[in-house]
Amino acid sequence: MKKDKPKYRQIIDAAVVVIAENGYHQAQVSKIAKQAGVADGTIYLYFKNKEDILISLFQDKMGHFIERIEEQIAGKERAVEKLLVMVESHFTMLSQDRHLAIVTQLELRQSNKELRLKINEVLKGYLSLVDKILVEGKENGEFSGNLETRLARQMIFGTMDEVVTTWVMNDQKYDLPSLAPSVHQLLISGCKAD
Amino acid sequence: MKKDKPKYRQIIDAAVVVIAENGYHQAQVSKIAKQAGVADGTIYLYFKNKEDILISLFQDKMGHFIERIEEQIAGKERAVEKLLVMVESHFTMLSQDRHLAIVTQLELRQSNKELRLKINEVLKGYLSLVDKILVEGKENGEFSGNLETRLARQMIFGTMDEVVTTWVMNDQKYDLPSLAPSVHQLLISGCKAD
Amino acid sequence: MKKDKPKYRQIIDAAVVVIAENGYHQAQVSKIAKQAGVADGTIYLYFKNKEDILISLFQDKMGHFIERIEEQIAGKERAVEKLLVMVESHFTMLSQDRHLAIVTQLELRQSNKELRLKINEVLKGYLSLVDKILVEGKENGEFSGNLETRLARQMIFGTMDEVVTTWVMNDQKYDLPSLAPSVHQLLISGCKAD
Amino acid sequence: MKKDKPKYRQIIDAAVVVIAENGYHQAQVSKIAKQAGVADGTIYLYFKNKEDILISLFQDKMGHFIERIEEQIAGKERAVEKLLVMVESHFTMLSQDRHLAIVTQLELRQSNKELRLKINEVLKGYLSLVDKILVEGKENGEFSGNLETRLARQMIFGTMDEVVTTWVMNDQKYDLPSLAPSVHQLLISGCKAD
DNA sequence: GATGAATGAGTCTTCATTCAT
DNA sequence: TATGAATGAAGACTCATTCAT
């Protein structure tokens, strides 16, 4: 399996650094190769093309991201608590990897429609996690029975995304995780109300 | 004033169509010129360069957008009502101009950081409008006194943006304006609660 | 006759200024029109095309140049004296019109081969003047009978040209006419010797 | 070292041919690449940009030119002899490379001021060589002690340049090297006198 | 005669990808 | 496996000239 070989990860990690430091449009394959310490041609032994690097990067990082959140949530019983843990983890993980935050919030969005559709595929895993929490909350009475899951999920995801993007655009100069409780409060109010 | 000449608008409108139909990266100046019915060189009598077309496009359309929302809001007294009108207008206007929706939600986000910074400048006008409603709502007791304006604004903007983007990505195949009441409900619940 | 109308000269004089101040490749027709105080299209009522402006400029200025030298020479009897007057006039006239000096020594040489051939046509008048002096000098024994007129003329013209060009390239910061006697001395030594 | 690779010379030599045959303004990079038998992009592996090709061309050819003249001169003892060798070599080398003669005498002079300034830098090497011969000649009594080195150098260089340019403009249809003795005679007469 | 808005041809450079070694 | 030299397609912008008014 190619994904287990050390150069595979070397290249992915190099891509995150290069994109974060140079921007999406200045992240040439040759720069990524140099940062990874391999020849340009070597990239193509591990990835089909440049787009494949970016998708793999997103899958890899976001997969890990979701796994971690699922682990954290596992121990909690109530939907409200789970949502808090999710917001906290989301904010904490991104604030701990400044390069990744820049890449996911700003740079990767400059990619073309096709790539963004594939990124959305990856995000679906995250979105179903949110959906699962919402359904659970509705079932056990924490959230309003009338709550429209899809819209609520869009509110939750849209709000977190906007908060993180604003933070990145402000050069990450304030503490993101400490915003989690307030954001959580806003979100569950929306979900609880009729 | 160049902006008042008919060709100025012709070119802007042509740019919206070309970008929506071909995507940001396939929107060559020559295509825009052809769509506008003018020669390539004529573009440069009205715009400094390609980027200037895109910024002008955003300023023009978004300026109009904000003006319309301000007009609609003017007649309302309560913050809650104003928010409803805003969400309704936002959704209605974008669903009435499918090309513009594609351009603002998907294509223009592929622009480089510099252009996006200028786009953000334009958006600040919209964000202050939201802020004004929130402050008003807090003052007259409609919203919780503890509500953090900045976070609430990010929730409102992030939620609307996510809802519209999802709708565009689903090829605008359901009715967007009819989602306004539910979205509004979600948002004000968040704002009302303590 | 177009050449006698005031706008004809206005445009020529404007061209000298614009080329001297902006360089040959930055001397657009629209800039010349603006400097001349006429519309772009008006240029084409007086000149066939841009090249025609430049040729006319050279003919006009250089024609005047040669006429003046011929007048000055007329009063002199000896070839050696005539040569001195020529070098002095040449240097003096160019040092009195700094713009023209820049245009003839530096900028107009950037023109394409075709234009330069036409410029050479104009210069032939000057060269025959030199030839006439040389033949005269040989006939009356001032210069060596073996002197090859063509080469001597190339030495005279090449030397004067190089001296003026060096002066222009050094931003005209020393006094050019005062070099005339030494240059003259060098040239007649070459002509006198066997 | 890039300059030692065969493609570097291939491209330079191709540039000389293309410029000589098509003229400076019709010497597109793609034409040079085709003549060199490489892809357009390959040019940019060896040169920073188009201007860099032209500067390198001049440095390379003129560097070689000066070296050859220095070698030839080395064996001579008297300044007068050295000057003869210089004129002979200058004329001979250019008459042996008709393309190069066209490029240096006509085409490269159409370049913009910036490029010509860099060309002048290269020429300084040649000019100091002339100066060295002149100083030597003055010291050992071959030339007049009053000779102004700068003016004499301008005469020598200006005369040779004018003679060669006239020859090129006349389509190189007479024998240039055979003019060397006469030109040399003219020049040393100027230097010896007074 | 005079205007100036409109035209449209023409070119340097980048960079993802390949393939001989 | 790994290399890296070579490839070649693709697009924004300028400016001399025209022509309807």
PDB file of N, CA, C and O in Angstrom, chain D residues 145-166:
ATOM      1  N   GLY D 145      52.188  63.607 -27.131  1.00  0.00           N
ATOM      2  CA  GLY D 145      52.002  63.667 -25.677  1.00  0.00           C
ATOM      3  C   GLY D 145      50.752  64.448 -25.306  1.00  0.00           C
ATOM      4  O   GLY D 145      50.187  64.272 -24.227  1.00  0.00           O
ATOM      5  N   ASN D 146      50.314  65.290 -26.213  1.00  0.00           N
ATOM      6  CA  ASN D 146      49.121  66.101 -25.926  1.00  0.00           C
ATOM      7  C   ASN D 146      47.813  65.367 -26.232  1.00  0.00           C
ATOM      8  O   ASN D 146      46.734  65.881 -25.973  1.00  0.00           O
ATOM      9  N   LEU D 147      47.919  64.212 -26.807  1.00  0.00           N
ATOM     10  CA  LEU D 147      46.721  63.494 -27.244  1.00  0.00           C
ATOM     11  C   LEU D 147      45.749  63.272 -26.086  1.00  0.00           C
ATOM     12  O   LEU D 147      46.127  62.759 -25.031  1.00  0.00           O
ATOM     13  N   GLU D 148      44.511  63.695 -26.305  1.00  0.00           N
ATOM     14  CA  GLU D 148      43.512  63.460 -25.258  1.00  0.00           C
ATOM     15  C   GLU D 148      42.965  62.046 -25.422  1.00  0.00           C
ATOM     16  O   GLU D 148      42.249  61.751 -26.381  1.00  0.00           O
ATOM     17  N   THR D 149      43.292  61.198 -24.471  1.00  0.00           N
ATOM     18  CA  THR D 149      42.957  59.775 -24.599  1.00  0.00           C
ATOM     19  C   THR D 149      41.482  59.557 -24.893  1.00  0.00           C
ATOM     20  O   THR D 149      41.119  58.793 -25.779  1.00  0.00           O
ATOM     21  N   ARG D 150      40.621  60.256 -24.133  1.00  0.00           N
ATOM     22  CA  ARG D 150      39.188  60.004 -24.296  1.00  0.00           C
ATOM     23  C   ARG D 150      38.706  60.335 -25.700  1.00  0.00           C
ATOM     24  O   ARG D 150      37.995  59.560 -26.340  1.00  0.00           O
ATOM     25  N   LEU D 151      39.138  61.480 -26.190  1.00  0.00           N
ATOM     26  CA  LEU D 151      38.702  61.851 -27.539  1.00  0.00           C
ATOM     27  C   LEU D 151      39.291  60.923 -28.587  1.00  0.00           C
ATOM     28  O   LEU D 151      38.601  60.519 -29.533  1.00  0.00           O
ATOM     29  N   ALA D 152      40.544  60.578 -28.421  1.00  0.00           N
ATOM     30  CA  ALA D 152      41.187  59.690 -29.393  1.00  0.00           C
ATOM     31  C   ALA D 152      40.477  58.340 -29.416  1.00  0.00           C
ATOM     32  O   ALA D 152      40.230  57.745 -30.467  1.00  0.00           O
ATOM     33  N   ARG D 153      40.130  57.865 -28.246  1.00  0.00           N
ATOM     34  CA  ARG D 153      39.417  56.591 -28.171  1.00  0.00           C
ATOM     35  C   ARG D 153      38.062  56.698 -28.874  1.00  0.00           C
ATOM     36  O   ARG D 153      37.631  55.782 -29.572  1.00  0.00           O
ATOM     37  N   GLN D 154      37.395  57.830 -28.666  1.00  0.00           N
ATOM     38  CA  GLN D 154      36.101  58.018 -29.326  1.00  0.00           C
ATOM     39  C   GLN D 154      36.274  58.087 -30.842  1.00  0.00           C
ATOM     40  O   GLN D 154      35.444  57.587 -31.597  1.00  0.00           O
ATOM     41  N   MET D 155      37.380  58.687 -31.297  1.00  0.00           N
ATOM     42  CA  MET D 155      37.637  58.710 -32.738  1.00  0.00           C
ATOM     43  C   MET D 155      37.856  57.290 -33.254  1.00  0.00           C
ATOM     44  O   MET D 155      37.267  56.882 -34.262  1.00  0.00           O
ATOM     45  N   ILE D 156      38.690  56.553 -32.573  1.00  0.00           N
ATOM     46  CA  ILE D 156      39.015  55.193 -33.024  1.00  0.00           C
ATOM     47  C   ILE D 156      37.761  54.323 -33.050  1.00  0.00           C
ATOM     48  O   ILE D 156      37.435  53.684 -34.052  1.00  0.00           O
ATOM     49  N   PHE D 157      37.061  54.339 -31.950  1.00  0.00           N
ATOM     50  CA  PHE D 157      35.884  53.479 -31.865  1.00  0.00           C
ATOM     51  C   PHE D 157      34.792  53.963 -32.823  1.00  0.00           C
ATOM     52  O   PHE D 157      34.185  53.171 -33.546  1.00  0.00           O
ATOM     53  N   GLY D 158      34.573  55.252 -32.846  1.00  0.00           N
ATOM     54  CA  GLY D 158      33.534  55.816 -33.720  1.00  0.00           C
ATOM     55  C   GLY D 158      33.837  55.567 -35.184  1.00  0.00           C
ATOM     56  O   GLY D 158      32.931  55.248 -35.970  1.00  0.00           O
ATOM     57  N   THR D 159      35.098  55.670 -35.557  1.00  0.00           N
ATOM     58  CA  THR D 159      35.460  55.448 -36.955  1.00  0.00           C
ATOM     59  C   THR D 159      35.265  53.982 -37.345  1.00  0.00           C
ATOM     60  O   THR D 159      34.635  53.679 -38.361  1.00  0.00           O
ATOM     61  N   MET D 160      35.790  53.074 -36.521  1.00  0.00           N
ATOM     62  CA  MET D 160      35.631  51.646 -36.840  1.00  0.00           C
ATOM     63  C   MET D 160      34.157  51.282 -36.915  1.00  0.00           C
ATOM     64  O   MET D 160      33.706  50.585 -37.831  1.00  0.00           O
ATOM     65  N   ASP D 161      33.393  51.784 -35.964  1.00  0.00           N
ATOM     66  CA  ASP D 161      31.972  51.468 -35.922  1.00  0.00           C
ATOM     67  C   ASP D 161      31.254  51.974 -37.168  1.00  0.00           C
ATOM     68  O   ASP D 161      30.452  51.271 -37.771  1.00  0.00           O
ATOM     69  N   GLU D 162      31.570  53.181 -37.546  1.00  0.00           N
ATOM     70  CA  GLU D 162      30.922  53.774 -38.725  1.00  0.00           C
ATOM     71  C   GLU D 162      31.292  53.009 -39.988  1.00  0.00           C
ATOM     72  O   GLU D 162      30.449  52.749 -40.857  1.00  0.00           O
ATOM     73  N   VAL D 163      32.577  52.629 -40.090  1.00  0.00           N
ATOM     74  CA  VAL D 163      33.021  51.889 -41.269  1.00  0.00           C
ATOM     75  C   VAL D 163      32.301  50.533 -41.350  1.00  0.00           C
ATOM     76  O   VAL D 163      31.814  50.145 -42.410  1.00  0.00           O
ATOM     77  N   VAL D 164      32.224  49.856 -40.240  1.00  0.00           N
ATOM     78  CA  VAL D 164      31.565  48.542 -40.246  1.00  0.00           C
ATOM     79  C   VAL D 164      30.068  48.688 -40.523  1.00  0.00           C
ATOM     80  O   VAL D 164      29.492  47.936 -41.319  1.00  0.00           O
ATOM     81  N   THR D 165      29.435  49.661 -39.881  1.00  0.00           N
ATOM     82  CA  THR D 165      27.993  49.836 -40.081  1.00  0.00           C
ATOM     83  C   THR D 165      27.678  50.146 -41.540  1.00  0.00           C
ATOM     84  O   THR D 165      26.731  49.613 -42.119  1.00  0.00           O
ATOM     85  N   THR D 166      28.493  51.028 -42.138  1.00  0.00           N
ATOM     86  CA  THR D 166      28.279  51.354 -43.553  1.00  0.00           C
ATOM     87  C   THR D 166      28.401  50.100 -44.408  1.00  0.00           C
ATOM     88  O   THR D 166      27.592  49.853 -45.306  1.00  0.00           O
TER      89      THR D 166
END
